[in-house]
């Protein structure tokens, strides 16, 4: 799980051989400073920089670049070294920006040798600072940790090194800059970008000061055709699980570590063309393109002094679908960070006011009379000012996100869109499976009107559990059990219909278990349209037959995969993804059926057999802890709004709202009719 750090937060390091990846959007100098227990630098030999790029257990880049990879071996560090600081600085005398406030916020990631991110930190809030301590790796009681620092210095490297206790700070700062200038003289100019008609798999963005000296012809990017090593569930080239998008952390794409600007990337181009020292506007610090994908739709130019107008697809990706997916995830991250900053500021204001009031009350002379009242009023006024400033910043961020959501929502494809989106009226059965699927919306109490689509990657990596029990929200508390079960089944039907609609013909098959027949009304759209593999199975016999069929399928596919003969399945074998919808569990299930269900939940997703449970956990309380692994392995969704999902960075309780069909709408029936017609024609 990746830890998204905020300033001052630390995180334990489980590995000693690490790689620190830096993306700044503009060329920066990456150095590393070693310190003792007190953080003091003993001499110039304790600083790794472009002129002296290697030290025991440490290697940095040899010149300024927009992207860097620093190699760290903590076991090879001398015993006297207790701190390793990662420092970023803007090169001087080369005509570039003079302060970090005029460039996109730098992004730093600590990864293992396999590329898996351990911790990340985005350095926001910088202004005139030209050097900054980004991260610090430190040893505490024999164990190493990473801390997000973000301490900037307007006086550049000289001031930073002086503050670290280095007597020769000014002389070393000059030597570092001279090494950067020498590196520029050796750098090879970047080739001009290919036209959009060219082979885009070979297009790469290069730093304005030349390629990174990392030993790879692609700098910090992956070779053409290779997938990002930390590519995003998240929003990502690879699939990961966790967070509110599948309840797992996001992993940022290698493409997010942007190099130089390209004409196909208006956002990067804006950064590249901004005058030195002048502020720029950007919607997300890491949504920079490493390669020139198709340009997004043009937006009307912003007036001077106005923030950049949002554009649908303003994120990295080769297709508009991928760009929109990454943009939605970026909006989710932005909202999480903005809300975390607001809550942190309010907590600080509360703590400060309590401390000031305690100081007033601790003096008996100030407890009575006008002096005490004046002190209390002053403390409350300071508290109000701090909270108002924090709220103003949050409202500004929410306004930008709301404007972006207004542009993005109408542009979403059917798989990502709400049921009331006009895109469904032009629905056609797709030719390929989409990247992800919308399961509902997410929002926070501070941003009540703003909704972020909740997207999960396809194919599903874990089953879904539609909780038909009472929830802790007001909607759930005032809804009786019968209505909750009905709403849960309606939600399950909407999710099932969406899954059927976004898969190509013949690539998704749905089975339904309704032992008591209690969901006949809610299942009628699926039954009438003829999109089910068979009528809903009823009774214990129906449960046994369907579970036996799917269990045998999983066994067969597992044997084929493990034996390396996945292409030698029996003739006529249905190779489509399978979804089992179970209603009213555990009614109609004996012990053997429960065991088979657990087996499908654990082993099925790996071979394309997925589970959707509609159940109240209290109904299965008789099984005790036996079913705890089953519930934990499923992604819990609710039929009514409920704040049960937590993000992996700051632990916000996100309110989830299911993606339901608007009352009175016939869109679901129309979509299912097209799916059924396409199947008939395909047959």
XYZ file of C-alpha atoms in Angstrom:
683
model
C 0.000 0.000 0.000
C 1.430 3.366 -1.044
C 1.541 6.051 1.650
C 0.612 9.497 0.311
C 2.502 11.708 2.751
C 1.673 15.245 3.782
C 4.241 17.685 5.153
C 5.673 16.395 8.450
C 4.243 12.874 8.122
C 6.538 9.847 8.335
C 6.272 6.256 7.175
C 8.348 3.137 7.983
C 10.567 1.674 5.282
C 10.328 -2.079 4.833
C 13.226 -2.215 2.351
C 16.797 -0.970 2.477
C 17.553 -0.831 -1.256
C 15.415 1.974 -2.627
C 14.949 4.218 -5.598
C 13.796 7.820 -5.195
C 11.975 9.105 -8.262
C 11.549 12.827 -8.796
C 9.323 14.607 -11.304
C 9.381 18.404 -11.412
C 8.123 19.334 -14.877
C 11.131 21.674 -15.222
C 14.858 20.882 -14.972
C 16.012 20.778 -11.349
C 19.209 19.714 -9.610
C 18.785 16.674 -7.354
C 21.290 16.256 -4.536
C 21.440 14.234 -1.344
C 22.932 15.305 1.975
C 24.022 12.989 4.765
C 23.633 13.958 8.393
C 24.414 12.619 11.851
C 21.848 12.093 14.601
C 21.351 15.845 14.986
C 21.095 16.352 11.226
C 24.453 18.130 10.930
C 26.552 17.737 7.750
C 30.177 17.060 8.720
C 31.761 18.227 5.457
C 31.476 18.558 1.694
C 32.193 14.839 1.387
C 28.768 14.240 2.954
C 26.948 15.761 -0.046
C 26.221 13.857 -3.276
C 25.690 16.225 -6.208
C 26.232 16.297 -10.006
C 29.959 16.959 -9.517
C 30.325 14.040 -7.059
C 27.340 11.817 -7.898
C 28.275 8.739 -5.844
C 28.812 8.179 -2.148
C 28.715 4.905 -0.170
C 25.138 3.648 -0.520
C 24.029 6.630 -2.601
C 23.990 7.777 -6.235
C 22.382 10.874 -7.745
C 21.944 12.195 -11.299
C 24.886 13.889 -13.004
C 23.036 16.948 -14.292
C 19.833 18.954 -14.060
C 16.756 17.273 -15.498
C 12.993 17.295 -15.147
C 13.059 13.705 -13.911
C 15.542 11.928 -11.665
C 16.125 8.515 -10.162
C 18.297 8.363 -7.058
C 19.621 4.990 -5.890
C 19.873 4.405 -2.125
C 21.265 1.410 -0.218
C 20.620 2.061 3.476
C 22.662 -0.973 4.552
C 25.728 0.530 2.874
C 25.451 3.800 4.794
C 28.257 4.492 7.294
C 27.291 3.910 10.909
C 27.625 7.620 11.706
C 24.997 8.533 9.094
C 21.520 8.729 10.554
C 19.803 10.999 8.027
C 19.687 11.204 4.239
C 18.058 14.349 2.904
C 16.796 14.585 -0.681
C 17.299 18.142 -1.918
C 15.914 19.794 -5.055
C 17.250 23.088 -6.403
C 16.618 25.205 -9.468
C 19.766 25.746 -11.580
C 20.980 29.332 -11.662
C 22.351 31.321 -14.562
C 20.651 29.257 -17.281
C 17.591 31.417 -17.896
C 15.160 29.127 -16.117
C 12.647 29.855 -13.352
C 13.979 31.401 -10.163
C 11.427 30.015 -7.711
C 9.412 26.816 -7.308
C 6.233 28.883 -7.238
C 6.496 29.337 -11.009
C 6.688 25.621 -11.827
C 4.387 22.670 -11.267
C 4.584 21.149 -7.797
C 7.443 18.610 -7.697
C 6.486 15.001 -7.012
C 8.769 12.598 -5.146
C 8.231 8.843 -4.777
C 10.187 6.328 -2.718
C 10.015 2.944 -4.449
C 11.485 -0.513 -4.106
C 13.747 -1.985 -6.744
C 10.674 -3.580 -8.336
C 9.172 -0.140 -8.899
C 6.405 -0.535 -6.302
C 5.800 2.768 -4.550
C 6.310 2.835 -0.792
C 5.632 6.509 -0.116
C 4.987 9.615 -2.214
C 4.966 13.339 -1.502
C 3.858 16.313 -3.604
C 5.620 19.546 -2.632
C 2.892 22.173 -2.719
C 2.818 25.656 -1.231
C 6.255 26.754 -2.491
C 6.754 30.293 -3.782
C 10.092 32.146 -4.010
C 12.119 29.199 -2.702
C 14.793 28.019 -5.139
C 15.988 25.054 -3.033
C 13.958 22.660 -0.928
C 14.517 19.617 1.267
C 11.888 17.279 -0.162
C 12.247 14.066 1.847
C 14.374 12.772 4.667
C 15.296 9.147 5.278
C 16.239 8.777 8.927
C 17.322 6.019 11.285
C 15.411 5.617 14.553
C 16.247 2.796 16.974
C 17.868 0.761 14.212
C 14.912 1.113 11.796
C 14.726 3.462 8.814
C 11.762 5.721 8.092
C 10.914 8.390 5.526
C 9.589 11.818 6.447
C 7.984 14.405 4.148
C 9.826 17.680 4.849
C 9.078 20.280 2.170
C 11.333 22.949 3.776
C 12.232 25.599 1.190
C 14.968 28.237 1.087
C 14.745 31.445 -0.929
C 18.544 31.768 -0.740
C 19.052 28.576 -2.714
C 21.565 25.819 -2.049
C 23.926 28.093 -0.141
C 21.296 28.994 2.434
C 20.063 25.396 2.655
C 23.542 23.958 3.262
C 24.322 26.701 5.769
C 21.177 25.827 7.685
C 22.343 22.197 7.707
C 25.547 23.279 9.506
C 28.038 23.040 6.612
C 30.828 25.672 6.941
C 31.774 25.505 3.246
C 28.152 25.965 2.101
C 28.713 28.867 -0.308
C 31.767 27.293 -1.949
C 29.965 23.971 -2.432
C 26.886 25.692 -3.884
C 29.121 27.319 -6.507
C 30.762 23.965 -7.315
C 27.368 22.310 -7.767
C 26.220 25.011 -10.170
C 29.465 24.778 -12.142
C 28.959 21.005 -12.465
C 25.458 21.644 -13.809
C 26.774 24.111 -16.399
C 29.399 21.573 -17.513
C 26.660 18.978 -17.872
C 24.681 21.341 -20.095
C 27.649 21.661 -22.410
C 27.688 17.867 -22.840
C 23.921 17.445 -23.234
C 22.352 16.497 -26.539
C 19.380 18.611 -27.673
C 16.077 16.761 -27.662
C 14.801 15.740 -31.107
C 11.652 17.516 -32.306
C 8.430 15.652 -31.426
C 6.835 13.549 -34.110
C 3.584 14.582 -35.633
C 0.391 12.996 -34.262
C 0.369 10.769 -37.335
C 3.720 9.259 -36.408
C 4.435 6.183 -34.365
C 3.348 7.430 -30.962
C 4.819 4.411 -29.186
C 8.237 5.862 -29.942
C 7.503 9.417 -28.865
C 9.078 10.565 -25.612
C 9.275 13.893 -23.916
C 12.781 15.157 -23.198
C 14.000 17.651 -20.638
C 14.667 21.165 -21.875
C 18.226 20.740 -20.621
C 18.907 17.353 -22.204
C 18.323 13.726 -21.243
C 18.636 12.472 -17.703
C 21.920 10.709 -17.017
C 20.253 7.614 -15.684
C 21.742 5.123 -18.106
C 18.444 4.619 -19.956
C 17.802 6.149 -23.377
C 14.288 6.881 -22.157
C 15.325 8.813 -19.058
C 12.974 7.954 -16.233
C 10.299 6.692 -18.557
C 9.564 3.174 -19.601
C 10.657 1.917 -23.002
C 8.060 2.067 -25.753
C 5.316 -0.450 -25.267
C 6.313 -1.219 -21.661
C 3.789 -0.688 -18.939
C 4.516 1.679 -16.061
C 6.094 0.021 -13.093
C 3.847 1.994 -10.843
C 1.136 2.720 -13.283
C -2.266 3.605 -11.684
C -5.072 1.383 -10.593
C -4.937 4.684 -10.516
C -4.975 4.949 -11.927
C -2.698 2.984 -13.500
C -1.484 0.949 -16.332
C -1.401 -2.044 -14.047
C -4.257 -3.172 -11.911
C -4.137 -2.753 -8.200
C -6.658 -3.105 -5.486
C -7.564 -0.939 -2.586
C -8.754 2.573 -1.714
C -12.239 3.838 -2.390
C -11.666 2.819 -6.023
C -11.720 -0.817 -5.113
C -10.749 0.091 -1.550
C -7.014 0.214 -2.236
C -4.317 2.790 -2.707
C -3.684 4.353 -5.992
C -0.421 3.942 -7.852
C 0.628 6.799 -10.033
C 1.656 6.103 -13.565
C 5.205 6.388 -14.675
C 3.775 8.675 -17.285
C 2.883 11.079 -14.493
C 6.560 11.735 -13.914
C 6.542 14.251 -16.699
C 9.511 15.322 -18.681
C 9.488 18.441 -20.821
C 6.483 20.050 -22.411
C 5.115 18.844 -25.711
C 2.719 20.584 -28.082
C 0.158 17.822 -27.480
C 0.078 18.642 -23.768
C -1.450 22.114 -23.227
C -0.841 21.887 -19.513
C 2.859 21.119 -19.880
C 3.143 23.660 -22.673
C 1.683 26.285 -20.395
C 4.321 25.478 -17.789
C 7.050 25.606 -20.413
C 5.955 28.973 -21.751
C 5.385 30.656 -18.403
C 7.769 33.548 -17.828
C 10.525 32.963 -15.320
C 9.368 33.817 -11.821
C 5.730 34.233 -12.870
C 2.971 32.076 -11.306
C 1.077 29.588 -13.416
C -2.209 27.769 -12.915
C -2.512 24.010 -12.967
C -5.293 21.668 -11.989
C -3.216 18.773 -10.689
C 0.508 18.740 -9.849
C 1.267 15.353 -11.395
C -1.077 15.232 -14.380
C 1.730 15.887 -16.847
C 2.218 13.895 -20.049
C 5.454 12.027 -20.634
C 4.519 11.297 -24.220
C 2.278 13.186 -26.609
C -1.112 11.454 -26.643
C -3.956 12.853 -28.728
C -4.671 16.450 -27.663
C -7.796 17.114 -25.582
C -10.597 19.302 -26.922
C -9.629 22.928 -27.010
C -10.986 25.190 -24.263
C -11.730 28.907 -24.630
C -8.700 30.914 -23.528
C -8.788 32.145 -19.966
C -8.815 35.865 -19.321
C -5.686 37.396 -17.739
C -5.679 36.764 -14.007
C -8.176 33.902 -14.253
C -7.252 30.271 -13.521
C -6.896 27.921 -16.468
C -10.243 26.648 -17.652
C -10.748 22.909 -17.158
C -10.685 20.559 -20.116
C -12.161 17.066 -20.280
C -9.338 14.572 -20.691
C -6.689 16.803 -19.079
C -4.574 13.858 -17.890
C -2.046 11.410 -19.244
C -3.179 8.557 -21.485
C -3.171 7.312 -25.073
C -6.951 7.310 -25.459
C -9.643 9.695 -24.287
C -11.050 6.895 -22.130
C -7.734 6.486 -20.324
C -7.288 10.237 -19.998
C -10.730 10.634 -18.461
C -10.100 7.729 -16.100
C -6.855 9.298 -14.889
C -8.489 12.708 -14.646
C -11.255 11.366 -12.405
C -8.687 9.753 -10.145
C -6.742 13.031 -10.061
C -9.911 14.872 -9.007
C -10.390 12.346 -6.219
C -6.815 12.912 -5.009
C -7.204 16.697 -5.212
C -10.360 16.626 -3.118
C -8.747 14.318 -0.554
C -5.711 16.576 -0.181
C -7.689 19.825 -0.036
C -10.009 18.449 2.613
C -7.076 17.073 4.612
C -5.428 20.502 4.573
C -8.661 22.154 5.722
C -9.235 19.699 8.550
C -5.622 19.998 9.647
C -5.914 23.799 9.751
C -9.130 23.612 11.794
C -7.518 21.174 14.232
C -4.555 23.516 14.600
C -6.870 26.468 15.241
C -8.795 24.487 17.873
C -5.595 23.385 19.599
C -4.170 26.889 19.569
C -7.322 28.409 21.021
C -7.477 25.781 23.774
C -3.838 26.446 24.645
C -4.382 30.202 24.820
C -7.513 29.792 26.930
C -5.666 27.444 29.279
C -2.965 30.044 29.721
C -5.572 32.659 30.552
C -7.397 30.436 33.032
C -4.184 29.279 34.693
C -3.684 32.789 36.133
C -6.258 33.456 38.906
C -5.984 37.196 38.310
C -7.248 36.898 34.737
C -10.213 34.665 35.451
C -12.409 37.563 36.442
C -12.737 41.044 35.160
C -12.198 42.570 31.766
C -8.697 41.161 31.270
C -9.933 37.565 31.093
C -12.836 38.430 28.800
C -10.532 40.323 26.458
C -8.077 37.410 26.312
C -10.890 34.970 25.536
C -12.274 37.206 22.799
C -8.796 37.580 21.293
C -8.266 33.812 21.274
C -11.660 33.235 19.671
C -10.977 35.941 17.079
C -7.649 34.293 16.119
C -9.459 30.951 15.873
C -12.128 32.412 13.607
C -9.524 34.057 11.376
C -7.588 30.806 10.944
C -10.722 28.797 10.209
C -12.004 31.428 7.767
C -8.689 31.417 5.891
C -8.722 27.620 5.701
C -12.332 27.622 4.500
C -11.539 30.233 1.873
C -8.725 28.073 0.506
C -10.976 25.004 0.540
C -13.797 26.858 -1.218
C -11.359 27.989 -3.886
C -10.219 24.403 -4.475
C -13.794 23.141 -4.448
C -14.756 25.759 -7.003
C -12.002 24.611 -9.346
C -12.958 20.963 -8.881
C -16.642 21.721 -9.411
C -15.817 23.514 -12.655
C -13.730 20.538 -13.733
C -16.522 18.113 -12.809
C -19.014 20.140 -14.869
C -16.781 19.652 -17.907
C -15.759 16.056 -17.260
C -19.145 14.519 -16.384
C -20.815 15.140 -19.791
C -17.722 13.813 -21.595
C -17.616 10.454 -19.802
C -18.170 7.276 -21.847
C -21.061 4.987 -20.975
C -18.987 2.786 -18.650
C -18.099 5.846 -16.541
C -21.355 7.778 -16.868
C -24.411 8.030 -14.643
C -27.594 6.450 -15.885
C -29.062 9.896 -16.560
C -26.203 10.839 -18.885
C -27.351 11.352 -22.514
C -24.547 9.058 -23.672
C -26.791 6.095 -22.836
C -29.364 7.218 -25.414
C -26.745 6.661 -28.112
C -25.598 3.367 -26.609
C -24.209 0.647 -28.852
C -22.720 -2.657 -27.711
C -18.940 -2.074 -27.513
C -16.278 -3.979 -29.413
C -13.882 -4.169 -26.446
C -13.992 -4.072 -22.677
C -13.404 -0.619 -21.105
C -10.712 0.165 -18.569
C -13.095 0.659 -15.670
C -16.700 0.741 -14.524
C -18.662 3.271 -12.483
C -20.218 1.856 -9.320
C -21.471 5.106 -7.839
C -20.353 8.476 -6.521
C -18.154 9.623 -3.628
C -18.253 12.843 -1.637
C -17.121 14.348 1.659
C -19.111 16.411 4.205
C -17.120 19.558 3.393
C -17.897 19.192 -0.331
C -21.534 18.100 -0.261
C -22.533 19.265 -3.779
C -19.384 17.857 -5.434
C -19.533 14.222 -6.527
C -16.539 12.204 -7.738
C -17.307 9.104 -9.861
C -16.247 5.874 -8.158
C -14.538 3.795 -10.833
C -13.155 0.266 -10.436
C -10.836 -1.416 -12.896
C -12.007 -4.190 -15.172
C -11.902 -7.114 -15.072
C -13.006 -7.121 -11.454
C -10.320 -8.315 -9.066
C -12.650 -8.869 -6.123
C -16.329 -9.586 -5.672
C -19.016 -7.073 -4.741
C -21.202 -7.202 -1.640
C -24.415 -5.159 -1.733
C -25.204 -4.835 1.977
C -28.954 -5.202 2.478
C -28.699 -4.622 6.234
C -29.250 -1.356 8.036
C -26.486 1.227 7.584
C -25.317 3.950 9.938
C -26.480 6.766 7.665
C -29.746 8.625 8.073
C -31.063 7.014 4.877
C -30.370 3.556 6.254
C -31.646 4.197 9.773
C -35.090 5.297 8.626
C -35.571 2.556 6.040
C -37.153 -0.724 7.136
C -35.514 -4.052 6.394
C -37.899 -4.955 3.568
C -37.210 -1.719 1.706
C -33.470 -2.096 2.254
C -33.527 -5.542 0.673
C -35.516 -4.201 -2.261
C -33.125 -1.266 -2.733
C -30.145 -3.609 -2.473
C -31.494 -5.857 -5.214
C -32.325 -2.876 -7.427
C -28.758 -1.685 -6.966
C -27.434 -5.150 -7.859
C -29.551 -5.220 -11.026
C -28.251 -1.780 -12.046
C -24.633 -2.896 -11.535
C -25.274 -6.146 -13.419
C -26.896 -4.334 -16.330
C -23.951 -1.956 -16.538
C -21.489 -4.858 -16.553
C -23.432 -6.523 -19.362
C -23.605 -3.259 -21.312
C -19.884 -2.493 -21.253
C -18.676 -5.932 -22.346
C -18.597 -7.053 -25.983
C -21.119 -9.599 -27.210
C -20.456 -13.069 -25.864
C -17.819 -11.982 -23.335
C -19.917 -11.705 -20.164
C -22.367 -14.262 -18.770
C -24.630 -13.749 -15.739
C -26.042 -16.414 -13.408
C -28.530 -15.585 -10.651
C -29.332 -17.427 -7.420
C -32.644 -16.390 -5.847
C -33.455 -19.372 -3.595
C -36.707 -17.977 -2.171
C -37.785 -16.103 -5.301
C -38.012 -12.904 -3.246
C -36.358 -10.725 -5.895
C -38.597 -11.634 -8.833
C -39.805 -8.059 -9.230
C -36.359 -6.495 -9.179
C -34.902 -9.158 -11.513
C -37.655 -8.762 -14.111
C -35.649 -6.415 -16.413
C -32.874 -9.014 -16.668
C -35.307 -11.902 -17.105
C -37.575 -10.229 -19.680
C -34.676 -9.063 -21.830
C -33.213 -12.580 -21.996
C -29.656 -11.541 -21.076
C -29.271 -14.157 -18.318
C -27.593 -17.476 -18.987
C -30.637 -19.209 -17.470
C -33.664 -18.236 -15.387
C -32.800 -17.390 -11.752
C -32.110 -20.615 -9.855
C -34.527 -21.228 -6.989
C -34.477 -23.562 -4.005
C -31.624 -25.574 -2.539
C -31.408 -27.734 -5.671
C -30.909 -24.699 -7.892
C -28.230 -23.356 -5.580
C -26.392 -26.681 -5.612
C -26.511 -27.013 -9.414
C -25.204 -23.523 -10.201
C -22.459 -23.639 -7.582
C -21.305 -27.059 -8.784
C -21.170 -25.809 -12.383
C -19.092 -22.729 -11.533
C -16.832 -24.616 -9.109
C -16.001 -27.168 -11.806
C -15.304 -24.304 -14.201
C -12.825 -22.691 -11.798
C -11.115 -26.070 -11.207
C -10.774 -26.700 -14.935
C -9.418 -23.227 -15.705
C -6.949 -23.384 -12.840
C -5.614 -26.725 -14.066
C -5.334 -25.376 -17.618
C -3.460 -22.270 -16.509
C -1.110 -24.121 -14.169
C -0.437 -26.749 -16.799
C 0.308 -24.170 -19.465
C -2.500 -25.385 -21.743
C -4.945 -22.496 -21.375
C -5.513 -22.577 -25.133
C -6.503 -26.268 -25.100
C -9.886 -26.061 -23.384
C -12.666 -28.440 -24.486
C -14.558 -27.546 -27.689
C -17.564 -25.351 -27.036
C -16.207 -24.145 -23.700
C -17.683 -20.752 -22.779
C -14.676 -18.442 -22.464
C -16.747 -15.447 -21.337
C -16.343 -13.782 -17.964
C -18.893 -15.185 -15.499
C -20.847 -13.268 -12.841
C -22.816 -15.014 -10.108
C -25.458 -12.840 -8.423
C -26.568 -14.279 -5.072
C -29.673 -12.951 -3.314
C -30.784 -13.613 0.268
C -27.652 -15.449 1.390
C -27.538 -17.822 3.332
C -31.117 -18.921 2.546
C -30.985 -22.182 0.577
C -27.293 -22.794 1.362
C -26.041 -25.869 3.205
C -22.509 -26.231 4.542
C -21.174 -27.595 1.258
C -22.729 -24.715 -0.687
C -21.209 -22.181 1.728
C -17.785 -23.756 1.206
C -18.197 -23.619 -2.574
C -19.252 -19.969 -2.383
C -16.151 -19.085 -0.379
C -14.040 -20.976 -2.929
C -15.558 -18.967 -5.797
C -14.980 -15.691 -3.960
C -11.316 -16.531 -3.301
C -10.262 -18.290 -6.507
C -12.820 -17.186 -9.077
C -11.633 -13.679 -10.017
C -8.244 -14.974 -11.178
C -9.955 -17.104 -13.847
C -12.851 -14.804 -14.717
C -15.559 -15.973 -12.293
C -16.916 -13.087 -10.236
C -19.327 -12.847 -7.328
C -21.992 -10.279 -6.439
C -23.606 -10.884 -3.056
C -26.846 -9.243 -1.944
C -26.981 -10.090 1.737
C -27.336 -8.868 5.299
C -24.380 -10.030 7.356
C -26.619 -10.450 10.390
C -28.572 -13.178 8.553
C -25.382 -15.256 8.408
C -24.356 -14.582 12.031
C -24.921 -18.252 12.845
C -21.772 -19.181 10.946
C -19.700 -17.071 13.335
C -16.134 -16.190 12.258
C -16.195 -18.820 9.502
C -17.460 -16.252 7.001
C -15.300 -13.329 8.133
C -12.782 -13.914 5.289
C -15.672 -13.899 2.801
C -16.987 -10.502 3.907
C -13.496 -9.013 4.087
C -12.649 -10.222 0.582
C -15.616 -8.446 -1.020
C -15.970 -4.761 -1.800
C -18.881 -3.586 0.342
C -21.408 -1.305 -1.324
C -24.654 0.006 0.112
C -28.041 0.625 -1.533
C -28.332 3.959 0.298
C -25.808 6.720 0.903
C -23.339 5.666 3.606
C -19.882 6.893 4.708
C -18.107 3.538 4.989
C -15.275 3.888 2.459
C -11.900 5.274 3.554
C -9.092 6.542 1.334
C -5.636 5.082 1.943
C -3.785 8.371 2.546
C -5.465 10.435 5.248
C -8.343 8.138 6.191
C -11.270 10.309 5.114
C -14.655 8.639 5.535
C -16.112 9.011 2.032
C -19.856 8.839 1.545
C -20.781 6.361 -1.168
C -23.946 6.733 -3.241
C -24.923 3.894 -5.610
C -25.358 4.447 -9.331
C -29.103 3.851 -9.644
C -31.465 4.309 -12.560
C -33.572 7.495 -12.183
C -37.187 6.767 -11.173
C -39.439 6.327 -14.189
C -36.543 6.042 -16.638
C -36.586 3.293 -19.256
C -32.882 3.578 -20.033
C -31.985 0.287 -18.335
C -34.601 -1.669 -20.308
C -33.468 -0.007 -23.558
C -29.824 -0.847 -22.932
C -30.617 -4.458 -22.036
C -32.760 -4.767 -25.167
C -29.790 -3.731 -27.291
C -27.538 -6.202 -25.504
C -30.059 -8.997 -26.135
C -30.464 -8.009 -29.797
C -26.718 -7.974 -30.316
C -26.473 -11.451 -28.814
C -29.173 -12.719 -31.153
C -27.396 -11.313 -34.191
C -24.071 -12.666 -32.952
C -25.491 -16.163 -32.579
